[in-house]
Amino acid sequence: MHVLFVDDDTMNRRVVRDMLEIAGVKMDEAADGPSGLALIESADYALILMDLRMPGMDGLTAIKHIRERNDAKAALPILVVTADTSLDIRERCIANGADDLLQKPVAMNSLYEAMAMTIANRAQAKAS
Amino acid sequence: MRAVLTAILLAALPLTSITAQAQSTSSDIADAETAFDHAIGQAKRAVMSSPQDALRHATEAEALSEGDPIRAATAKWLQSEALKRMHRIADARTQVREALNVVEQGAENTKLHGDLLKALAGIAKSEGDYALALRSLHEAHDIYAEIEDPRSQAIVLQQTGSIYIDASQFEKAIDYYNRAGTIWNDDIALDLARLNNVANAEIELGRYKQAVEGYSAALAIAEKIDATQLRAQILTNIAHAQIGDEDYLTARSTLDQARALTQTEEGEGWALFVDGVDAELAFHLGDIDQARHLLERMFEGIPFDETDMLFSDFHELGYKIYSQIGDTDTALLHLKAFKRLDDEARNVAASANTALISAEFDFATQKLEIANLRAETLEQEVEIRESQARQRMVVFTSAGAIALILLVGLSASYVSIRRSRNKVRDANEQLSETNVELERALKVKSEFLATTSHEIRTPLNGIIGMTEVLLRGGKLDESTYDRLDAIHGSSQTMKAIVDDILDVSKMESGIVTVTPEEFALAPALKDIERVWRDSAANKGLSLSLTADDCPARITADPQRLRQIAFNLASNAIKFTEAGEVSISCHTDCGDEADWFILKVTDTGIGIPEDELERIFEPFHQVDGGTTRAQGGTGLGLTICRNFARAMGGDVTVTSTSGEGSEFTLRIPVGISAGKIGASTDINALAIEPNLMKQHLIKALFKDREETLVCCDTLEVTQQWLAENHPPVSIILSASSLGQSVGDGMAAMMALRKTAPETMIIVFCDCDWAQPPMMKLSGANKVVDRAFDPTALLGALADEDTENGVKTA
């Protein structure tokens, strides 16, 4: 399995990469929205992990770009990973095209579960 | 669309400064023109049209200044204005600095001083030194205000506004532009720049209708002064705003007007941006071919890696257009150019923001100083009044008449009444000011908490995450493991505290959200037991969980329920030294609602009767001494009760001091059929070594009837099969069976023998695994590719037919 994590914080990327390595998942990483979008062009990911607060293009804008695509990649499962605890943050993410949201700090099991759930829900929606 | 907007900004502002200089020129060269004045006049006139000539005249003027430092400074200022336009920024700065050194020695503030500061600000901004630019603009503004030159004040305010635009702080930028307009609105060029730039900011804020209004007013001015290219630019901006407002029809006719203007010689330079916005319109109307055609024409002969900020949004548009038509290469080129410009803009915004933050901090300090000054003035006034009153006493007594002494008494009391009235009035004023400040402080507090929480969470993510990675991923000796586990425990506690504080802050603002959903009860309860079992055992306590009479699934807010149960269990263990902590739950079906009841009972220190309600208050713990001994924020129970009440229930407590306590959570829930643990048989089994895929399979089984067990290896599976009834189905990847055809087929046959009735689904994820062989050895369904969710769903759905699944 191959996923992409877009987050401007080096430490965050490192932690998630190491966690995913244990689970046997290969992770590509991008430090900002545009670099993430460029990687999506060239690879087939099972899932996108997306931070929200990034300098320049923020996560929600990047998600919007993905959802506006005309190909199959528009339906990529996208899981937001954020330290933002605003009350309406989940609603805002989902309204902007994210599948689900995971709150930082990220625990290993909840990361796996949330990723699995996001992929499974997309697959089930596709099957039905 | 920032691109088009910046263009107007650049085009309009020099225009204003031409007018500014032309005016000062005409008023300065009055009568009795000396050689120096003549040279200065010539330099001023040439600044815009021919900076080289201006520099020459200004240098002449300096030589003619006859040792008068102010004259020399004036000449230097003009030299710097000329140098700046010749892009010799470093030289320009030197001249301004030297002139400023002279001018600052003067006792009085002069227009020249202000102009020099304004020039310095311009130079600093072009060098990216926003802090200096802002400081200089502020100083210049104060000088212009003092010498009552509102026009220059307005220019400086507009320039400050443009720095806020650079910093992407659009509301504040609008404020500054509006202030500029209030101070001086007698100059069409300044008005045009202001109206256009405010409209730019409105667009960034998504207020398209206001933007169109502002642009239209700017357009009226541009028409009045007959500036063709400006008109084309503003019309393009209007079209862009109309596209944002989804008013495509009007945008079309606006663009046509803009295009007509670009047919003229004066306006043709703008044609490519009309193409760009036209492409944007076509894109929004779904005409991708036309959009691509227009964008291609716009970028004709322009290398992507040399474009400037004007093109940024058109690169973004390009990325969208080309990725929609599947031209990935061009899409990527646009994306790359967009990223380069985005990075540049971000750097500019970052340094502008840093400067603004420190400047705003200065403002805040100034505000405080003003408040202090005001208080001091108040005291002084009171003192003055008192001394005035005393003086009157002296005057009157010196008159020496008894009748007058009576009068003195009257007048003194009059003064003191008036004084106390004044004091009351002042106190009231101060009080209402304090209230406003308090309100602001509260807002700042919750913003501060939210930001702090965000900032703490980020490094905490590193600590918790990396500790988990080490605990789960590596081979550690026991003592290292224990120490890491201690770090993990501490970081979890810290996370809980950050969560608690944030929760209470949200409750203070009166906002608690509840999101009910249906979920399986057993895993949630097991999770609580799993987390606290060790802590209980470490204190020598037994922890029990009973949930026999519960439904398998309920509808409630699982996060909140979990949080309450965690808090209650944590408290019980914290305050119990010996004995046991038990968690039990049941449901109670009433007429109006079904209730879920969770009780946490302990044999701990208990709570005195008079404290029973107070423990739910924030920061309260029964024994002040235990606060330190037991740790925690003292917020847990407050949060529990608030959440429970938000869910329509409550948390209550009964206790006997010294014997123990029982906390009861009671919330209304939706109950789904089926008892907890009713079906203990495992219906499906997956052999999957990859942790992530295990989670995926579990997620796919979440809504299915079958219960699922995952085994890491074939050995574990065989052991499990030896101890349990065979499952209804087994899901596996061929690679977990062995390294070769022989091993794999043998393992598959062994599986089939152990579980003769079981549906075996196998994914061929390795070279040796061929569907016919898998079928032969006993698999029911063979998927000719590695595991993926869609294939598994397909295989599970097609239980009777073999459609969609490759068979032998």
Tab-separated table of N, CA, C and O in Angstrom, chain A residues 1 9 11-12 14-15 18-20 22-25 32 34-35 37-38 41 53 55-57 61 65 68-70 82-87 103-109 111-113 115-117 119-120 123-124 126-127, chain B residues 316 319-320 323-324 328 331-332 335 338-339 342-343 346 450-451 453-455 457-458 460-466 468-469 472-473 492 495 502 506 511 513 690-693 695-696 699-703 789-790 793:
chain	number	residue	atom	x	y	z
A	1	MET	N	0.839	-1.203	0.000
A	1	MET	CA	0.000	0.000	0.000
A	1	MET	C	0.874	1.254	0.000
A	1	MET	O	1.914	1.283	0.647
A	9	ASP	N	5.198	20.274	8.689
A	9	ASP	CA	6.055	20.022	9.844
A	9	ASP	C	6.860	18.727	9.639
A	9	ASP	O	6.295	17.640	9.489
A	11	MET	N	8.725	17.024	11.659
A	11	MET	CA	8.574	16.034	12.726
A	11	MET	C	7.299	15.222	12.536
A	11	MET	O	7.318	14.002	12.666
A	12	ASN	N	6.205	15.931	12.225
A	12	ASN	CA	4.946	15.221	12.001
A	12	ASN	C	5.090	14.182	10.889
A	12	ASN	O	4.602	13.063	11.006
A	14	ARG	N	7.783	12.718	9.863
A	14	ARG	CA	8.677	11.664	10.322
A	14	ARG	C	7.914	10.649	11.177
A	14	ARG	O	8.025	9.427	10.977
A	15	VAL	N	7.121	11.158	12.150
A	15	VAL	CA	6.381	10.276	13.056
A	15	VAL	C	5.434	9.379	12.270
A	15	VAL	O	5.435	8.161	12.433
A	18	ASP	N	7.245	6.738	10.205
A	18	ASP	CA	7.734	5.613	11.008
A	18	ASP	C	6.596	4.710	11.465
A	18	ASP	O	6.728	3.480	11.491
A	19	MET	N	5.476	5.344	11.837
A	19	MET	CA	4.317	4.542	12.252
A	19	MET	C	3.832	3.659	11.110
A	19	MET	O	3.511	2.489	11.293
A	20	LEU	N	3.782	4.254	9.922
A	20	LEU	CA	3.271	3.512	8.770
A	20	LEU	C	4.242	2.429	8.338
A	20	LEU	O	3.841	1.373	7.865
A	22	ILE	N	5.950	0.556	10.258
A	22	ILE	CA	5.654	-0.612	11.096
A	22	ILE	C	4.468	-1.378	10.538
A	22	ILE	O	4.430	-2.599	10.559
A	23	ALA	N	3.488	-0.637	9.991
A	23	ALA	CA	2.295	-1.295	9.460
A	23	ALA	C	2.501	-1.770	8.027
A	23	ALA	O	1.583	-2.248	7.388
A	24	GLY	N	3.728	-1.610	7.506
A	24	GLY	CA	3.998	-2.069	6.155
A	24	GLY	C	3.399	-1.178	5.082
A	24	GLY	O	3.035	-1.645	4.003
A	25	VAL	N	3.263	0.109	5.386
A	25	VAL	CA	2.719	1.037	4.394
A	25	VAL	C	3.822	1.985	3.944
A	25	VAL	O	4.555	2.533	4.759
A	32	ASP	N	4.181	20.927	1.224
A	32	ASP	CA	3.149	21.936	0.979
A	32	ASP	C	2.140	21.446	-0.054
A	32	ASP	O	2.360	20.431	-0.714
A	34	PRO	N	1.000	22.521	-3.134
A	34	PRO	CA	1.365	22.324	-4.531
A	34	PRO	C	2.268	21.113	-4.768
A	34	PRO	O	2.069	20.358	-5.720
A	35	SER	N	3.257	20.878	-3.883
A	35	SER	CA	4.125	19.707	-4.059
A	35	SER	C	3.310	18.427	-3.927
A	35	SER	O	3.547	17.445	-4.639
A	37	LEU	N	0.121	18.073	-4.672
A	37	LEU	CA	-0.680	17.918	-5.894
A	37	LEU	C	0.182	17.360	-7.024
A	37	LEU	O	-0.264	16.525	-7.806
A	38	ALA	N	1.445	17.819	-7.078
A	38	ALA	CA	2.342	17.336	-8.130
A	38	ALA	C	2.597	15.840	-7.968
A	38	ALA	O	2.629	15.090	-8.944
A	41	GLU	N	-0.188	13.662	-9.240
A	41	GLU	CA	-0.189	13.500	-10.697
A	41	GLU	C	0.582	12.247	-11.113
A	41	GLU	O	0.213	11.561	-12.049
A	53	ARG	N	-3.277	23.451	8.361
A	53	ARG	CA	-2.573	24.731	8.417
A	53	ARG	C	-1.201	24.593	7.804
A	53	ARG	O	-0.295	24.015	8.385
A	55	PRO	N	1.667	26.932	5.297
A	55	PRO	CA	1.889	28.228	4.640
A	55	PRO	C	1.563	28.117	3.153
A	55	PRO	O	1.709	27.046	2.563
A	56	GLY	N	1.100	29.209	2.584
A	56	GLY	CA	0.735	29.176	1.166
A	56	GLY	C	-0.607	28.498	1.010
A	56	GLY	O	-1.562	28.843	1.674
A	57	MET	N	-0.657	27.492	0.133
A	57	MET	CA	-1.914	26.791	-0.099
A	57	MET	C	-2.258	25.937	1.123
A	57	MET	O	-1.468	25.089	1.520
A	61	THR	N	-7.747	23.923	0.550
A	61	THR	CA	-7.631	24.307	-0.856
A	61	THR	C	-7.062	23.151	-1.667
A	61	THR	O	-7.538	22.850	-2.769
A	65	HIS	N	-8.722	21.168	-4.867
A	65	HIS	CA	-8.094	20.896	-6.163
A	65	HIS	C	-8.244	19.429	-6.538
A	65	HIS	O	-8.504	19.095	-7.691
A	68	GLU	N	-11.787	18.567	-7.570
A	68	GLU	CA	-12.223	19.190	-8.823
A	68	GLU	C	-11.666	18.487	-10.051
A	68	GLU	O	-11.930	18.896	-11.182
A	69	ARG	N	-10.873	17.444	-9.833
A	69	ARG	CA	-10.280	16.746	-10.975
A	69	ARG	C	-11.354	16.029	-11.795
A	69	ARG	O	-12.465	15.800	-11.302
A	70	ASN	N	-10.963	15.662	-12.984
A	70	ASN	CA	-11.924	14.993	-13.870
A	70	ASN	C	-11.693	13.502	-13.979
A	70	ASN	O	-12.387	12.809	-14.696
A	82	THR	N	-4.948	16.931	11.751
A	82	THR	CA	-4.741	18.317	12.165
A	82	THR	C	-4.674	18.480	13.678
A	82	THR	O	-5.205	17.651	14.417
A	83	ALA	N	-3.993	19.545	14.097
A	83	ALA	CA	-3.965	19.893	15.519
A	83	ALA	C	-5.020	20.957	15.817
A	83	ALA	O	-5.126	21.427	16.932
A	84	ASP	N	-5.769	21.327	14.801
A	84	ASP	CA	-6.820	22.324	14.972
A	84	ASP	C	-7.979	21.699	15.748
A	84	ASP	O	-8.477	20.653	15.373
A	85	THR	N	-8.393	22.342	16.835
A	85	THR	CA	-9.455	21.761	17.650
A	85	THR	C	-10.728	22.607	17.608
A	85	THR	O	-11.573	22.472	18.479
A	86	SER	N	-10.854	23.485	16.617
A	86	SER	CA	-12.067	24.297	16.520
A	86	SER	C	-13.294	23.393	16.472
A	86	SER	O	-13.229	22.273	15.969
A	87	LEU	N	-14.390	23.931	17.006
A	87	LEU	CA	-15.590	23.106	17.133
A	87	LEU	C	-16.107	22.592	15.803
A	87	LEU	O	-16.545	21.468	15.678
A	103	GLN	N	-7.388	13.791	14.826
A	103	GLN	CA	-6.832	14.868	15.631
A	103	GLN	C	-5.393	14.547	16.042
A	103	GLN	O	-5.093	13.437	16.432
A	104	LYS	N	-4.516	15.549	15.914
A	104	LYS	CA	-3.172	15.387	16.464
A	104	LYS	C	-3.237	15.654	17.962
A	104	LYS	O	-4.022	16.491	18.368
A	105	PRO	N	-2.436	15.108	18.823
A	105	PRO	CA	-1.428	14.110	18.509
A	105	PRO	C	-2.034	12.769	18.079
A	105	PRO	O	-3.024	12.344	18.632
A	106	VAL	N	-1.352	12.151	17.129
A	106	VAL	CA	-1.866	10.941	16.514
A	106	VAL	C	-1.349	9.706	17.244
A	106	VAL	O	-0.141	9.553	17.412
A	107	ALA	N	-2.260	8.845	17.695
A	107	ALA	CA	-1.835	7.568	18.265
A	107	ALA	C	-1.842	6.536	17.145
A	107	ALA	O	-2.642	6.612	16.225
A	108	MET	N	-0.901	5.585	17.271
A	108	MET	CA	-0.689	4.624	16.191
A	108	MET	C	-1.975	3.905	15.778
A	108	MET	O	-2.321	3.863	14.608
A	109	ASN	N	-2.660	3.329	16.793
A	109	ASN	CA	-3.839	2.543	16.473
A	109	ASN	C	-4.927	3.382	15.833
A	109	ASN	O	-5.560	2.942	14.880
A	111	LEU	N	-4.490	5.991	14.116
A	111	LEU	CA	-4.065	6.311	12.746
A	111	LEU	C	-4.440	5.168	11.805
A	111	LEU	O	-5.068	5.382	10.763
A	112	TYR	N	-4.059	3.931	12.196
A	112	TYR	CA	-4.370	2.781	11.340
A	112	TYR	C	-5.871	2.667	11.129
A	112	TYR	O	-6.355	2.464	10.016
A	113	GLU	N	-6.612	2.780	12.264
A	113	GLU	CA	-8.068	2.598	12.176
A	113	GLU	C	-8.699	3.631	11.269
A	113	GLU	O	-9.517	3.294	10.419
A	115	MET	N	-7.307	5.400	8.914
A	115	MET	CA	-6.930	5.181	7.512
A	115	MET	C	-7.746	4.043	6.914
A	115	MET	O	-8.299	4.150	5.808
A	116	ALA	N	-7.817	2.930	7.667
A	116	ALA	CA	-8.543	1.761	7.175
A	116	ALA	C	-10.004	2.109	6.935
A	116	ALA	O	-10.579	1.757	5.900
A	117	MET	N	-10.591	2.828	7.897
A	117	MET	CA	-11.999	3.176	7.793
A	117	MET	C	-12.249	4.058	6.566
A	117	MET	O	-13.227	3.873	5.845
A	119	ILE	N	-10.461	4.285	3.781
A	119	ILE	CA	-10.336	3.513	2.539
A	119	ILE	C	-11.539	2.584	2.372
A	119	ILE	O	-12.139	2.492	1.302
A	120	ALA	N	-11.910	1.915	3.476
A	120	ALA	CA	-13.013	0.947	3.405
A	120	ALA	C	-14.309	1.645	3.006
A	120	ALA	O	-15.059	1.144	2.171
A	123	ALA	N	-14.313	2.368	-0.607
A	123	ALA	CA	-14.457	1.141	-1.393
A	123	ALA	C	-15.901	0.660	-1.347
A	123	ALA	O	-16.460	0.234	-2.361
A	124	GLN	N	-16.514	0.735	-0.147
A	124	GLN	CA	-17.892	0.295	-0.014
A	124	GLN	C	-18.844	1.181	-0.817
A	124	GLN	O	-19.767	0.698	-1.450
A	126	LYS	N	-18.120	2.736	-3.451
A	126	LYS	CA	-17.900	2.431	-4.862
A	126	LYS	C	-18.621	1.145	-5.244
A	126	LYS	O	-19.203	1.033	-6.324
A	127	ALA	N	-18.588	0.151	-4.318
A	127	ALA	CA	-19.175	-1.158	-4.611
A	127	ALA	C	-20.702	-1.082	-4.681
A	127	ALA	O	-21.321	-1.796	-5.455
B	316	GLU	N	-2.273	28.672	-11.797
B	316	GLU	CA	-3.181	27.794	-11.053
B	316	GLU	C	-4.317	27.345	-11.972
B	316	GLU	O	-4.686	26.166	-12.007
B	319	TYR	N	-3.065	24.781	-14.365
B	319	TYR	CA	-2.970	23.449	-13.753
B	319	TYR	C	-4.315	22.749	-13.812
B	319	TYR	O	-4.408	21.588	-14.192
B	320	LYS	N	-5.379	23.511	-13.470
B	320	LYS	CA	-6.724	22.904	-13.462
B	320	LYS	C	-7.137	22.482	-14.864
B	320	LYS	O	-7.616	21.371	-15.084
B	323	SER	N	-4.927	19.545	-16.252
B	323	SER	CA	-5.126	18.244	-15.623
B	323	SER	C	-6.520	17.710	-15.942
B	323	SER	O	-6.711	16.505	-15.996
B	324	GLN	N	-7.471	18.623	-16.229
B	324	GLN	CA	-8.789	18.132	-16.637
B	324	GLN	C	-8.776	17.482	-18.006
B	324	GLN	O	-9.478	16.510	-18.231
B	328	THR	N	-0.996	15.937	-18.510
B	328	THR	CA	-0.338	15.997	-17.206
B	328	THR	C	0.949	16.816	-17.253
B	328	THR	O	1.263	17.543	-16.312
B	331	ALA	N	0.177	20.454	-17.228
B	331	ALA	CA	-0.429	20.737	-15.920
B	331	ALA	C	0.674	20.868	-14.875
B	331	ALA	O	0.668	21.793	-14.062
B	332	LEU	N	1.631	19.949	-14.917
B	332	LEU	CA	2.717	19.967	-13.926
B	332	LEU	C	3.588	21.208	-14.076
B	332	LEU	O	4.029	21.782	-13.089
B	335	LEU	N	1.779	23.944	-12.519
B	335	LEU	CA	1.781	23.761	-11.066
B	335	LEU	C	3.122	24.178	-10.485
B	335	LEU	O	3.204	24.821	-9.433
B	338	PHE	N	3.357	27.849	-10.480
B	338	PHE	CA	2.473	28.363	-9.431
B	338	PHE	C	3.155	28.224	-8.078
B	338	PHE	O	3.160	29.138	-7.265
B	339	LYS	N	3.767	27.061	-7.865
B	339	LYS	CA	4.427	26.833	-6.573
B	339	LYS	C	5.564	27.825	-6.353
B	339	LYS	O	5.745	28.366	-5.268
B	342	ASP	N	3.964	31.040	-5.556
B	342	ASP	CA	3.295	30.905	-4.268
B	342	ASP	C	4.328	31.005	-3.143
B	342	ASP	O	4.106	31.671	-2.137
B	343	ASP	N	5.479	30.346	-3.342
B	343	ASP	CA	6.552	30.419	-2.343
B	343	ASP	C	7.012	31.858	-2.168
B	343	ASP	O	7.211	32.329	-1.046
B	346	ARG	N	4.520	33.841	-0.354
B	346	ARG	CA	4.485	33.397	1.025
B	346	ARG	C	5.626	34.053	1.807
B	346	ARG	O	5.449	34.491	2.932
B	450	ALA	N	-6.751	28.344	22.175
B	450	ALA	CA	-6.850	27.537	20.956
B	450	ALA	C	-5.491	27.448	20.265
B	450	ALA	O	-5.063	26.377	19.850
B	451	THR	N	-4.791	28.601	20.180
B	451	THR	CA	-3.484	28.598	19.524
B	451	THR	C	-2.492	27.768	20.323
B	451	THR	O	-1.761	26.945	19.770
B	453	SER	N	-3.092	25.390	22.370
B	453	SER	CA	-3.420	23.973	22.235
B	453	SER	C	-2.858	23.438	20.921
B	453	SER	O	-2.249	22.368	20.884
B	454	HIS	N	-3.046	24.223	19.849
B	454	HIS	CA	-2.529	23.793	18.542
B	454	HIS	C	-1.017	23.641	18.601
B	454	HIS	O	-0.449	22.666	18.127
B	455	GLU	N	-0.365	24.634	19.227
B	455	GLU	CA	1.095	24.621	19.242
B	455	GLU	C	1.649	23.527	20.154
B	455	GLU	O	2.723	23.009	19.919
B	457	ARG	N	0.032	20.640	20.795
B	457	ARG	CA	-0.283	19.378	20.154
B	457	ARG	C	0.788	18.950	19.150
B	457	ARG	O	1.072	17.766	18.999
B	458	THR	N	1.355	19.930	18.461
B	458	THR	CA	2.298	19.578	17.404
B	458	THR	C	3.547	18.871	17.960
B	458	THR	O	3.849	17.770	17.529
B	460	LEU	N	3.769	17.499	20.869
B	460	LEU	CA	3.269	16.331	21.590
B	460	LEU	C	3.073	15.170	20.627
B	460	LEU	O	3.279	14.013	20.971
B	461	ASN	N	2.673	15.502	19.412
B	461	ASN	CA	2.530	14.512	18.361
B	461	ASN	C	3.860	13.790	18.162
B	461	ASN	O	3.904	12.568	18.022
B	462	GLY	N	4.956	14.565	18.177
B	462	GLY	CA	6.279	13.970	18.020
B	462	GLY	C	6.619	13.058	19.184
B	462	GLY	O	7.099	11.932	18.994
B	463	ILE	N	6.347	13.513	20.406
B	463	ILE	CA	6.709	12.721	21.594
B	463	ILE	C	5.895	11.432	21.653
B	463	ILE	O	6.442	10.332	21.699
B	464	ILE	N	4.565	11.576	21.598
B	464	ILE	CA	3.703	10.398	21.712
B	464	ILE	C	3.960	9.442	20.547
B	464	ILE	O	4.149	8.245	20.720
B	465	GLY	N	4.028	10.021	19.355
B	465	GLY	CA	4.191	9.199	18.156
B	465	GLY	C	5.481	8.402	18.181
B	465	GLY	O	5.486	7.185	17.994
B	466	MET	N	6.589	9.102	18.432
B	466	MET	CA	7.877	8.414	18.386
B	466	MET	C	7.990	7.377	19.506
B	466	MET	O	8.593	6.321	19.328
B	468	GLU	N	5.557	5.655	20.751
B	468	GLU	CA	4.787	4.491	20.298
B	468	GLU	C	5.551	3.687	19.263
B	468	GLU	O	5.567	2.459	19.310
B	469	VAL	N	6.196	4.415	18.345
B	469	VAL	CA	6.952	3.729	17.303
B	469	VAL	C	8.032	2.862	17.947
B	469	VAL	O	8.226	1.694	17.592
B	472	ARG	N	6.443	-0.128	19.890
B	472	ARG	CA	5.820	-1.158	19.063
B	472	ARG	C	6.758	-1.719	18.012
B	472	ARG	O	6.586	-2.854	17.571
B	473	GLY	N	7.724	-0.939	17.621
B	473	GLY	CA	8.474	-1.350	16.440
B	473	GLY	C	9.786	-2.045	16.730
B	473	GLY	O	10.267	-2.859	15.932
B	492	GLN	N	0.740	10.915	27.558
B	492	GLN	CA	-0.722	10.733	27.468
B	492	GLN	C	-1.420	11.618	28.488
B	492	GLN	O	-2.447	12.238	28.194
B	495	LYS	N	-1.414	15.117	27.318
B	495	LYS	CA	-2.425	15.292	26.277
B	495	LYS	C	-3.809	15.423	26.907
B	495	LYS	O	-4.597	16.288	26.521
B	502	LEU	N	-8.927	22.679	27.141
B	502	LEU	CA	-9.631	23.149	25.955
B	502	LEU	C	-11.135	22.905	26.079
B	502	LEU	O	-11.942	23.760	25.731
B	506	LYS	N	-14.102	25.666	26.080
B	506	LYS	CA	-15.246	25.637	25.167
B	506	LYS	C	-16.547	25.702	25.950
B	506	LYS	O	-17.498	26.366	25.543
B	511	ILE	N	-20.341	26.344	24.490
B	511	ILE	CA	-20.479	25.494	23.310
B	511	ILE	C	-20.045	24.063	23.634
B	511	ILE	O	-18.875	23.806	23.906
B	513	THR	N	-20.690	20.268	21.834
B	513	THR	CA	-21.377	19.581	20.741
B	513	THR	C	-21.502	18.096	21.048
B	513	THR	O	-20.622	17.513	21.673
B	690	ASN	N	0.300	-8.028	7.456
B	690	ASN	CA	0.417	-6.565	7.383
B	690	ASN	C	-0.639	-5.903	8.268
B	690	ASN	O	-1.836	-6.057	8.094
B	691	LEU	N	-0.122	-5.107	9.260
B	691	LEU	CA	-0.978	-4.479	10.253
B	691	LEU	C	-2.044	-3.593	9.608
B	691	LEU	O	-3.208	-3.595	9.990
B	692	MET	N	-1.601	-2.832	8.609
B	692	MET	CA	-2.517	-1.890	7.974
B	692	MET	C	-3.642	-2.643	7.282
B	692	MET	O	-4.810	-2.252	7.355
B	693	LYS	N	-3.275	-3.760	6.611
B	693	LYS	CA	-4.308	-4.522	5.894
B	693	LYS	C	-5.258	-5.185	6.884
B	693	LYS	O	-6.458	-5.293	6.622
B	695	HIS	N	-6.220	-3.866	9.664
B	695	HIS	CA	-7.170	-2.817	10.021
B	695	HIS	C	-8.181	-2.606	8.905
B	695	HIS	O	-9.366	-2.381	9.158
B	696	LEU	N	-7.685	-2.698	7.677
B	696	LEU	CA	-8.577	-2.498	6.535
B	696	LEU	C	-9.657	-3.576	6.492
B	696	LEU	O	-10.832	-3.286	6.274
B	699	ALA	N	-12.127	-2.942	9.081
B	699	ALA	CA	-13.011	-1.830	8.712
B	699	ALA	C	-14.061	-2.300	7.711
B	699	ALA	O	-15.223	-1.896	7.770
B	700	LEU	N	-13.652	-3.182	6.792
B	700	LEU	CA	-14.597	-3.669	5.782
B	700	LEU	C	-15.646	-4.580	6.411
B	700	LEU	O	-16.752	-4.703	5.892
B	701	PHE	N	-15.297	-5.205	7.536
B	701	PHE	CA	-16.234	-6.114	8.187
B	701	PHE	C	-17.113	-5.407	9.211
B	701	PHE	O	-17.973	-6.023	9.802
B	702	LYS	N	-16.848	-4.104	9.421
B	702	LYS	CA	-17.526	-3.388	10.497
B	702	LYS	C	-19.057	-3.500	10.378
B	702	LYS	O	-19.745	-3.710	11.352
B	703	ASP	N	-19.562	-3.349	9.167
B	703	ASP	CA	-21.008	-3.334	9.004
B	703	ASP	C	-21.591	-4.693	8.599
B	703	ASP	O	-22.749	-4.790	8.235
B	789	PRO	N	-9.258	-3.517	-1.057
B	789	PRO	CA	-10.604	-3.499	-0.473
B	789	PRO	C	-11.688	-3.842	-1.480
B	789	PRO	O	-12.593	-4.628	-1.188
B	790	THR	N	-11.569	-3.257	-2.687
B	790	THR	CA	-12.622	-3.473	-3.682
B	790	THR	C	-12.721	-4.954	-4.046
B	790	THR	O	-13.823	-5.509	-4.147
B	793	LEU	N	-14.402	-6.878	-1.243
B	793	LEU	CA	-15.847	-6.639	-1.237
B	793	LEU	C	-16.523	-7.418	-2.352
B	793	LEU	O	-17.586	-8.005	-2.156
